[in-house]
Coordinates of C-alpha atoms in Angstrom, one line a residue:
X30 CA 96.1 -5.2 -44.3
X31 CA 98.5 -3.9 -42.0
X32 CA 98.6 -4.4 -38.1
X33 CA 99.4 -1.1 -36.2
X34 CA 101.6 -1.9 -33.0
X35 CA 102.5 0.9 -30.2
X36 CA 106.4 0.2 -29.1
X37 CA 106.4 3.3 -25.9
X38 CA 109.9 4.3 -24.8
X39 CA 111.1 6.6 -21.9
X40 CA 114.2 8.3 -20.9
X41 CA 114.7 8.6 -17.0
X42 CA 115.6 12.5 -16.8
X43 CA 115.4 15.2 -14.9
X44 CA 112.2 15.4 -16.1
X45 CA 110.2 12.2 -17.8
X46 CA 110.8 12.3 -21.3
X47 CA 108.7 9.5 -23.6
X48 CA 109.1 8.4 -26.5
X49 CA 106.2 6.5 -28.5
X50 CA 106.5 4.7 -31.9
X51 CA 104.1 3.3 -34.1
X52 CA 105.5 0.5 -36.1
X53 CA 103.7 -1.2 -39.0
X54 CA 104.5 -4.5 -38.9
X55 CA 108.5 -4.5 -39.5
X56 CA 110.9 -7.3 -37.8
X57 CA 113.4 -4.7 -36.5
X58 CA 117.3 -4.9 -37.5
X59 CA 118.8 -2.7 -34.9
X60 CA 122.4 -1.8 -33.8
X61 CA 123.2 -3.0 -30.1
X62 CA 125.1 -0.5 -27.8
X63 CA 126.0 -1.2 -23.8
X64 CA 123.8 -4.0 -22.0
X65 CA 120.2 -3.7 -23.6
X66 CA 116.7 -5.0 -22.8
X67 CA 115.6 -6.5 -26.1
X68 CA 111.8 -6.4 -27.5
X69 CA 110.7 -8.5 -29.7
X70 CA 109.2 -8.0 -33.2
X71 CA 105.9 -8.6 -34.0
X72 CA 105.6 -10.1 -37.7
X73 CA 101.7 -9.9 -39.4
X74 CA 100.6 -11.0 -42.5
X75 CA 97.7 -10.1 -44.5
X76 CA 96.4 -13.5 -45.6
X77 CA 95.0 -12.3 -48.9
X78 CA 98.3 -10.8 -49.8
X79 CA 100.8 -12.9 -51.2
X80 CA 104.1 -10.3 -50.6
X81 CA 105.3 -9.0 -47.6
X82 CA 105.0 -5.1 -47.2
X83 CA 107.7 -3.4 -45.9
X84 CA 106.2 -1.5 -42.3
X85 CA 106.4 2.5 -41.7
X86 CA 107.7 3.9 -38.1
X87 CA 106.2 7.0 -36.7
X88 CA 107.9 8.2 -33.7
X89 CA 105.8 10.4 -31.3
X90 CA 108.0 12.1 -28.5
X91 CA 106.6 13.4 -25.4
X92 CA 107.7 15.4 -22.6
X93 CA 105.7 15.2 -19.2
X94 CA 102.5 14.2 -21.3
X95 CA 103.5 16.7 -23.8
X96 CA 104.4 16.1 -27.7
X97 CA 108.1 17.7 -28.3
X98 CA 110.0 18.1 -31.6
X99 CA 112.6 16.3 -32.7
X100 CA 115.4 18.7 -32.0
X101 CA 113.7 19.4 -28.5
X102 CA 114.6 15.9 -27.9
X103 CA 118.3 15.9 -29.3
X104 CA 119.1 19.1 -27.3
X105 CA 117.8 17.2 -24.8
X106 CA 120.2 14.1 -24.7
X107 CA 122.8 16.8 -25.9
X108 CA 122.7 18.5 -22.7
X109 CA 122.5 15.3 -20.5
X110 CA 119.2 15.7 -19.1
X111 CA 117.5 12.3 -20.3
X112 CA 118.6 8.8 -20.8
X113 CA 116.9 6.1 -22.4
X114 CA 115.4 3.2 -20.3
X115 CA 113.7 0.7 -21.9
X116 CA 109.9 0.1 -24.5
X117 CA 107.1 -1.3 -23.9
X118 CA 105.2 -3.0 -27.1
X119 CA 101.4 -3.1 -26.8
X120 CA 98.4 -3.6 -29.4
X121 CA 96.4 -0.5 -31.0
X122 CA 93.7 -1.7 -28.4
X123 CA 96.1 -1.3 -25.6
X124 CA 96.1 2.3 -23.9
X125 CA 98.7 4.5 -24.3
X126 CA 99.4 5.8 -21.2
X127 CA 99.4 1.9 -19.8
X128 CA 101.5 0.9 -21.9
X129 CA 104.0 4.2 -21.1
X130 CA 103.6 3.0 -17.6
X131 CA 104.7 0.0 -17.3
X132 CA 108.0 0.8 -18.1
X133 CA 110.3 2.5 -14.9
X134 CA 112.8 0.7 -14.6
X135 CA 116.7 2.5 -15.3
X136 CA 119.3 -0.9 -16.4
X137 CA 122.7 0.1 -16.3
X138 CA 126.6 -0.5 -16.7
X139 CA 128.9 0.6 -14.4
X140 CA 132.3 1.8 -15.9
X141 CA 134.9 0.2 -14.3
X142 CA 137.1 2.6 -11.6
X143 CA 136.5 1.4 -8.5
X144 CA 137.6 4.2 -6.3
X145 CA 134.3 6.5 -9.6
X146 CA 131.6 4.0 -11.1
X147 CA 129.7 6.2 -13.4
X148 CA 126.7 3.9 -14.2
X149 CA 126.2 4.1 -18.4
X150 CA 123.4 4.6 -19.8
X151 CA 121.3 1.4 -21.1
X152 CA 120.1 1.9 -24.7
X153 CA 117.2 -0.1 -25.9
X154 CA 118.0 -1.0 -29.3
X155 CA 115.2 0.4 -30.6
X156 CA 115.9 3.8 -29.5
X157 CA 119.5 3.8 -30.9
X158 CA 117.6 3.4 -34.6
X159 CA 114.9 5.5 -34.1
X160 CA 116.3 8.6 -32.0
X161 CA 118.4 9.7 -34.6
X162 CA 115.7 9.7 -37.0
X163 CA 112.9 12.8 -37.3
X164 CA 109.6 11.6 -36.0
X165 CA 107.5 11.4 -39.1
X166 CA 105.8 8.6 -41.7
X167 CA 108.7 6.5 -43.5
X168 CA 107.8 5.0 -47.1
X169 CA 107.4 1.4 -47.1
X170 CA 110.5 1.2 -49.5
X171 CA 112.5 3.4 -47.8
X172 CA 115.1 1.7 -44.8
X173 CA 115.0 2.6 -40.7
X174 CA 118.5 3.8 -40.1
X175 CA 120.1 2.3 -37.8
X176 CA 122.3 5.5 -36.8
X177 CA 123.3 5.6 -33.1
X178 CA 125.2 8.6 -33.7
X179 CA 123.5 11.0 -31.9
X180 CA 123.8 9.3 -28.3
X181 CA 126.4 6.4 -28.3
X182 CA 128.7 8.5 -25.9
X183 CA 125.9 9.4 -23.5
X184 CA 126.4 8.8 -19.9
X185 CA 124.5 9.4 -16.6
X186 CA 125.1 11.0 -14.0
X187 CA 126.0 9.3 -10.8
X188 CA 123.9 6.9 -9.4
X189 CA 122.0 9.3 -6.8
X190 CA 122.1 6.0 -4.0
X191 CA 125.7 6.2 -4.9
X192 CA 126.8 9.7 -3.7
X193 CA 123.9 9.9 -0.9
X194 CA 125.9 6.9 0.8
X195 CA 128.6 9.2 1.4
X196 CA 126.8 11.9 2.6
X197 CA 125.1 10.1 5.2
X198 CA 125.8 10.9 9.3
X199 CA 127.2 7.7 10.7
X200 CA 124.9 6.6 13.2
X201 CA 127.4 6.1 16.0
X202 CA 127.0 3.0 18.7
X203 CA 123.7 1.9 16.8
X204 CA 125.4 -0.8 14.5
X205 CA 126.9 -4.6 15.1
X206 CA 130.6 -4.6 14.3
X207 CA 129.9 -7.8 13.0
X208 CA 128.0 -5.6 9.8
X209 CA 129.9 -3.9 7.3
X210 CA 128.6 -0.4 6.9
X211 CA 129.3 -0.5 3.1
X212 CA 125.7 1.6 3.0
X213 CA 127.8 4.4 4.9
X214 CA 129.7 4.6 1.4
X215 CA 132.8 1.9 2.9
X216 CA 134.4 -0.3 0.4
X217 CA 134.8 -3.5 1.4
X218 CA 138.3 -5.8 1.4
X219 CA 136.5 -9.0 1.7
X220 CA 140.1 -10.9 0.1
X221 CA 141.7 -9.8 4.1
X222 CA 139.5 -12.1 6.1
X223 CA 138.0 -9.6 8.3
X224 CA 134.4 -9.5 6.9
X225 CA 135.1 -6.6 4.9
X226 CA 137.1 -4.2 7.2
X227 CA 140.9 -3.5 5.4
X228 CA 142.2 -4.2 9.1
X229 CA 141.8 -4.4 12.6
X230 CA 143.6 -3.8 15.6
X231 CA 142.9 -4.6 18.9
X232 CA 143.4 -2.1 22.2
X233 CA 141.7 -3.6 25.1
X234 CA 143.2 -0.9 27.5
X235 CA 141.6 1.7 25.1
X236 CA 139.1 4.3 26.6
X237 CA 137.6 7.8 25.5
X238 CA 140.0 9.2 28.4
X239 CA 143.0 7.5 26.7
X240 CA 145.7 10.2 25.5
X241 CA 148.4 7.0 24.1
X242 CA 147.5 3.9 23.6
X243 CA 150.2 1.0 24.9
X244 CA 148.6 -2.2 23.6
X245 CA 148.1 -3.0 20.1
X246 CA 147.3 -6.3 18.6
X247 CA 146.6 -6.9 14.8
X248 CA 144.0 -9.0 14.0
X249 CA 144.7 -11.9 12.4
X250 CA 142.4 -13.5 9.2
X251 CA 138.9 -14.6 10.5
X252 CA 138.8 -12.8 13.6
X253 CA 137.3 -9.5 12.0
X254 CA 135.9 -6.8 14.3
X255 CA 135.8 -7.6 17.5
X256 CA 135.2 -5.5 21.0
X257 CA 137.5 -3.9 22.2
X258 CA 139.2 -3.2 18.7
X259 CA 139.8 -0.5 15.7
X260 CA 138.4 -1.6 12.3
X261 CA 139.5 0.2 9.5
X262 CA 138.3 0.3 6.2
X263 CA 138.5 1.1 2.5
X264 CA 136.8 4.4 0.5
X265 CA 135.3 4.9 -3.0
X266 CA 138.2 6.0 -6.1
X267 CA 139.2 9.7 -4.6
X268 CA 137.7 9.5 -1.0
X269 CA 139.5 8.2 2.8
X270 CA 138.7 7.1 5.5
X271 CA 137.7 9.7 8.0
X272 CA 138.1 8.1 11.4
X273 CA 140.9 7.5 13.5
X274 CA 141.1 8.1 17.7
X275 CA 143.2 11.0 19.5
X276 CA 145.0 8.9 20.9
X277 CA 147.7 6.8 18.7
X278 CA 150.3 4.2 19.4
X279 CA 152.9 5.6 22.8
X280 CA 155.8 4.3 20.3
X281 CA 154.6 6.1 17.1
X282 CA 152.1 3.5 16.0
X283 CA 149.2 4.7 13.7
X284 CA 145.4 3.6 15.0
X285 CA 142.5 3.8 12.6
X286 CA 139.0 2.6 11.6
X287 CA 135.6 3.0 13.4
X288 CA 135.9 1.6 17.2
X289 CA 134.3 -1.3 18.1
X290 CA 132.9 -1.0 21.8
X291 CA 132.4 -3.4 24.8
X292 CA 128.5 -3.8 23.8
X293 CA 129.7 -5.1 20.5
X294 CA 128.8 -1.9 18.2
X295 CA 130.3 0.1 16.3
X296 CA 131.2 3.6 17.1
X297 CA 132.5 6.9 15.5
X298 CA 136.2 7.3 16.9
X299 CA 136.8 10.9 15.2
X300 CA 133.5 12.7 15.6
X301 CA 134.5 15.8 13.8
X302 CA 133.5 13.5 10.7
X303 CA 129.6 12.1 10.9
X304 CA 130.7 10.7 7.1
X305 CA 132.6 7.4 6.9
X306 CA 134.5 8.6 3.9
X307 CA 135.8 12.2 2.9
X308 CA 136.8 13.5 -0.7
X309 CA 140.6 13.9 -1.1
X310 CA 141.9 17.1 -2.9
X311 CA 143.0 18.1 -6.0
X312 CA 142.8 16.5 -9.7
X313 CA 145.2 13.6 -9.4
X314 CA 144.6 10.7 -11.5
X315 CA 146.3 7.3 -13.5
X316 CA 145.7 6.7 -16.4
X317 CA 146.6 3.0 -17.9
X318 CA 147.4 2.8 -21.3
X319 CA 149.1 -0.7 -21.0
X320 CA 147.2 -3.9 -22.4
X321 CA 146.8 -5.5 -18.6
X322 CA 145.3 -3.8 -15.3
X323 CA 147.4 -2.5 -12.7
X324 CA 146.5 -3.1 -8.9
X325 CA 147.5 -0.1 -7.3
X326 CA 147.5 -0.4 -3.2
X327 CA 147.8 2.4 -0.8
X328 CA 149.0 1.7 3.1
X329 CA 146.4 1.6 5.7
X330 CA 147.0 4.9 7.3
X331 CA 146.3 5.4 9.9
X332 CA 145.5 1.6 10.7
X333 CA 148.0 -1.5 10.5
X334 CA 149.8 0.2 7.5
X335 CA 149.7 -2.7 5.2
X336 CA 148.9 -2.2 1.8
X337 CA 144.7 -3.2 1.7
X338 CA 143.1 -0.1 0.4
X339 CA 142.8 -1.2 -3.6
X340 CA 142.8 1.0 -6.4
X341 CA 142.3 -1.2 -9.5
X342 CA 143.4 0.4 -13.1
X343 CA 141.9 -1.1 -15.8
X344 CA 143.2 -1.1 -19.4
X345 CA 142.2 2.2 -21.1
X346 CA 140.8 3.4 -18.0
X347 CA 141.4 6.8 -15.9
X348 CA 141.0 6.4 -11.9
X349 CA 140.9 8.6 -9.8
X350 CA 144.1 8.8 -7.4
X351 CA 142.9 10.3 -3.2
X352 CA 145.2 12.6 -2.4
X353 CA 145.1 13.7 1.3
X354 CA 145.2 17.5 2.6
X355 CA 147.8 17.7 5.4
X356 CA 145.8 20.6 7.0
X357 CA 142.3 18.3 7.1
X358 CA 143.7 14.9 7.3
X359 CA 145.7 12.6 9.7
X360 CA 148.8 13.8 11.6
X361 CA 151.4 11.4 13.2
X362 CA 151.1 11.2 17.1
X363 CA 154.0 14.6 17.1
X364 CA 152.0 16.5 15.4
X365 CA 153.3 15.4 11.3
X366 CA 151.8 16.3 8.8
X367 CA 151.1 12.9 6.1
X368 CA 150.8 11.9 3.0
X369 CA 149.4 9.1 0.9
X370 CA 151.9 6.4 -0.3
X371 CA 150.7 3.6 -2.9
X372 CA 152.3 0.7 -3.7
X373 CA 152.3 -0.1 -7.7
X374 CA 152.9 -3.7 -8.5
X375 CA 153.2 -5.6 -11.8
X376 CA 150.4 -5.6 -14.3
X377 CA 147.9 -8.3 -14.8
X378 CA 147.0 -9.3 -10.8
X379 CA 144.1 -9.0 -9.1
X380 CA 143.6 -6.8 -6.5
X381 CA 143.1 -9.6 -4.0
X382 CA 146.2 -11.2 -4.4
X383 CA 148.4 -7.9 -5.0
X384 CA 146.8 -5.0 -2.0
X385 CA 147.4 -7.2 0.7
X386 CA 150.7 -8.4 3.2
X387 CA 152.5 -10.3 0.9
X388 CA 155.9 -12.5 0.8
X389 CA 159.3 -12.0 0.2
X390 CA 160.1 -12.1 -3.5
X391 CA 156.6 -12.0 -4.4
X392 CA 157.3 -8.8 -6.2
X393 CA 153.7 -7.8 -5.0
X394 CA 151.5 -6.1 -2.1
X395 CA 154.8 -4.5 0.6
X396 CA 157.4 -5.9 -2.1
X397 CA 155.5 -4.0 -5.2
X398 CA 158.6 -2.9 -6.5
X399 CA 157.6 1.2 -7.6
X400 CA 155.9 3.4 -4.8
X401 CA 153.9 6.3 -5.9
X402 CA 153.4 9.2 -3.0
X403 CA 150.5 11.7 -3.4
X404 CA 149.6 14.8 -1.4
X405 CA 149.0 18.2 -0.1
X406 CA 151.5 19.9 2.3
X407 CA 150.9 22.3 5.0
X408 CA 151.7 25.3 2.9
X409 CA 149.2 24.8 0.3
X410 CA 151.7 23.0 -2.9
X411 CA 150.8 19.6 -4.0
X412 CA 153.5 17.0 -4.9
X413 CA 153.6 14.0 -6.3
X414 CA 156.2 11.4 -6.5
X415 CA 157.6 8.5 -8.0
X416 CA 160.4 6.1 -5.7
X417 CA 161.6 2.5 -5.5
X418 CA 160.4 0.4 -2.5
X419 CA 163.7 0.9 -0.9
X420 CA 162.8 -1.0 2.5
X421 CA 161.6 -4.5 1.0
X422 CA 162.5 -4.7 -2.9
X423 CA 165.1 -2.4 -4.2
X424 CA 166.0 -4.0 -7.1
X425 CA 162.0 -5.1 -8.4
X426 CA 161.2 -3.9 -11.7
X427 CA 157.7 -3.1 -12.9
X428 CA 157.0 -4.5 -17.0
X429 CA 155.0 -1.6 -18.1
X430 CA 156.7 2.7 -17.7
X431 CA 155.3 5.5 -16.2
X432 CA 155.0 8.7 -16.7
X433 CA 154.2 11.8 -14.5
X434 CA 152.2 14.8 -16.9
X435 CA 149.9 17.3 -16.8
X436 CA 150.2 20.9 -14.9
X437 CA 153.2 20.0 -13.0
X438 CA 156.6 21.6 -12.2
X439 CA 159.0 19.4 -14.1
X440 CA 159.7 16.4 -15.1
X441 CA 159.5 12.7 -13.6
X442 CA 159.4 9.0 -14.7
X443 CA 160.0 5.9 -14.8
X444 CA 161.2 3.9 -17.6
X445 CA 162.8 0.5 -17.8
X446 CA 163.6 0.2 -14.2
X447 CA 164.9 3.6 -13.9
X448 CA 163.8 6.5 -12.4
X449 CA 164.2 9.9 -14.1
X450 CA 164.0 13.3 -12.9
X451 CA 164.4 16.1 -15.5
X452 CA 165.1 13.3 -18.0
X453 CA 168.7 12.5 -15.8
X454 CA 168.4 9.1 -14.0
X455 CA 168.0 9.7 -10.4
X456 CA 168.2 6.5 -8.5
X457 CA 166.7 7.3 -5.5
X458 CA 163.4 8.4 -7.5
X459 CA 161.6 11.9 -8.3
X460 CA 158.8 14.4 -7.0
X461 CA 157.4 17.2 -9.1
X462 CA 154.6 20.0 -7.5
X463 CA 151.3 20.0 -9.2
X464 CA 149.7 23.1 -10.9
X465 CA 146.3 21.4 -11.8
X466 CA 146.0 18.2 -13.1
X467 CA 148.6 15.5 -12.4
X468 CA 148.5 12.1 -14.5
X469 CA 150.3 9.3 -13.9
X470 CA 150.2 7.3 -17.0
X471 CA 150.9 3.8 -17.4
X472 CA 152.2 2.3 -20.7

């Protein structure tokens, strides 16, 4: 006698998409792919029969209540509409549609980027088996393949909390600067000591009327955001900051970060951006081909300009590099257009020991020994550079080489401690204008 069991799987989509299979009695073998929610099997025996019968699998798919075909589902996952998200196993007594409901729940990865986290899609392992097979009776002698084939390079789209954090209006002088507003879409630096924020800097004789500002005292570790004071702060892989005040140092300091008022709350200090962070421009990217991550650190600009705004390549990985618009995005206190430097330091450190104000001969954080510049002029062109951190570590030699590729104008790189430009070494570094796409890849 066999015992009929009801396994019900979903995919989260743009519309629902179910999956129900009816398995006859068969302790499942399955392949395992990303993090999965496991289910277990259910094992009867007939106790008049001495052999154990190999169980069938019938595989129902649904759509909105309605039965779809096999392909209908493959075109599906083909064109990225639905993800699998978990099973539900229930007895024949149990009904169908609450067994199909108890399962809502999306479990994901999060591929590593940190500036682009692209959650992956979680893959029951039951679904990787059965998705790729047509939904009809199996012989008893005949195997379940286990063929994942058909979906193993399937990935969501953004997390939909994700991106609406960065669309959302700043609700200006309604939030303690003692809060983080990492819900705004902010990144936070917790390895500075400033609960979060990448820097602060303090202007007590700042007001709204305020064309320079004379005053300007950097925070120190553990005193975070305080009245009275500019707290800056770090954006998402390919987004910056978007606030900084009029009125900048009256020696040609830079000032950034949201302004924390005499009531103790924070306010917007550049109010033709409601949005915390806003996208960069162009398709600039790294790429890390080398066995060990790479903490990539651009300066704090406009803010305290040390190096606390973390872009963390990981091995095999592509990351998104923010590059600025001159025409959109900060200009010194004359008028300047800027640019975005980073500071690239040895493989294999964490980001909160390497993007922050480190020591002489440290060979990381200001004393990283390559600099990498990134951004759009005035005049429309996009360059991007490679150059040794002349100031602080002249002589500092990264272990890994880059190289600059993609749509760009010529040729630049970096190759056992020497820079080349056009494939002739050019000490003081090299800049080529991008077309397109610009890769900077690490190796």
């Amino acid at each position: 006698m066999f015992s009929r069991n009801y396994t019900t799987m979903k995919f989260s989509c743009i519309t629902l998409l179910a999956i129900t299979t009816l398995a006859l009695a068969q302790p499942h073998n399955h392949l395992h792919h990303h993090h999965t929610r496991h289910s277990s099997s259910i094992l009867e025996r007939d106790e008049a029969s001495a052999a154990q019968i190999e169980d069938a699998v019938v595989t129902v798919y649904e759509l909105d209540g309605q039965k779809i075909s096999h392909d209908e589902v493959e075109s599906c996952l083909d064109e990225s509409k639905c993800v699998v998200v978990g099973n539900q196993i229930s007895s024949a007594s149990t009904d169908t549609t609450t067994a199909k409901s108890a399962v809502h729940n999306l479990t994901s990865n999060t591929i590593a980027d940190s500036e682009r986290p692209i959650p992956a899609a979680s893959v029951s392992p039951q679904a990787l088996s059965e998705l790729s097979s047509k939904p009809s009776s199996v012989k008893s002698d005949s195997p379940v393949k286990n063929d994942s084939e058909a979906i193993k390079n399937f990935v969501d789209p953004p997390k939909p909390n994700n991106l609406a954090k960065l669309k959302l209006n700043f609700p200006s002088g309604k939030i303690d600067c003692s809060h983080f507003p990492s819900e705004f879409g902010a990144v936070s630096a917790d390895w500075i000591g400033h609960g979060g924020w990448t820097g602060v800097q303090k202007t007590p004789g700042y007001s709204l009327s305020s064309k320079v500002i004379s005053y300007i005292e950097t925070a120190t570790p553990g005193e975070g955001c305080t009245p009275g004071s500019f707290c800056s702060y770090s954006c998402p892989a390919g987004y910056q900051k978007s606030q900084w005040p009029d009125a900048q140092g009256s020696s040609g300091q830079s000032i950034g970060g949201l302004y924390c008022n005499s009531e103790g709350k924070l306010e917007l200090s550049r109010t033709a951006s409601r949005q915390l962070c806003t996208p960069g421009v162009g398709d600039i990217n790294v790429k890390n081909s080398h066995h060990k991550n790479v903490a990539i650190c651009r300066t704090d600009y406009p803010g305290t300009e040390a190096e606390t705004v973390a872009l963390d390549a990981l091995p095999g990985s592509t990351v998104k590099v923010t590059c600025p618009d001159a025409k959109e995005y900060y200009r010194t206190w004359e008028g300047a257009p800027t640019s975005a430097q980073y500071y690239i330091n040895p493989s294999g450190y964490d980001i909160k020991d390497a993007c922050t104000w480190g020591t002489p001969g440290s060979n990381i954080g200001n004393w990283a020994p390559v600099n990498m510049g990134v951004g759009k002029g005035d005049s429309g062109s996009t360059f991007v550079s490679l150059f040794p951190n002349t100031p602080t570590n002249p002589d500092g030699v990264l272990d890994f080489n880059i190289e600059i590729t993609g749509d760009v104008t010529g040729q630049c790189a970096y190759r056992n401690g020497n820079y080349y430009r056009d494939g002739v070494i050019s000490p003081t570094g090299c800049t080529v204008g991008v077309n397109g796409i610009a890769v900077f890849e690490f190796s």
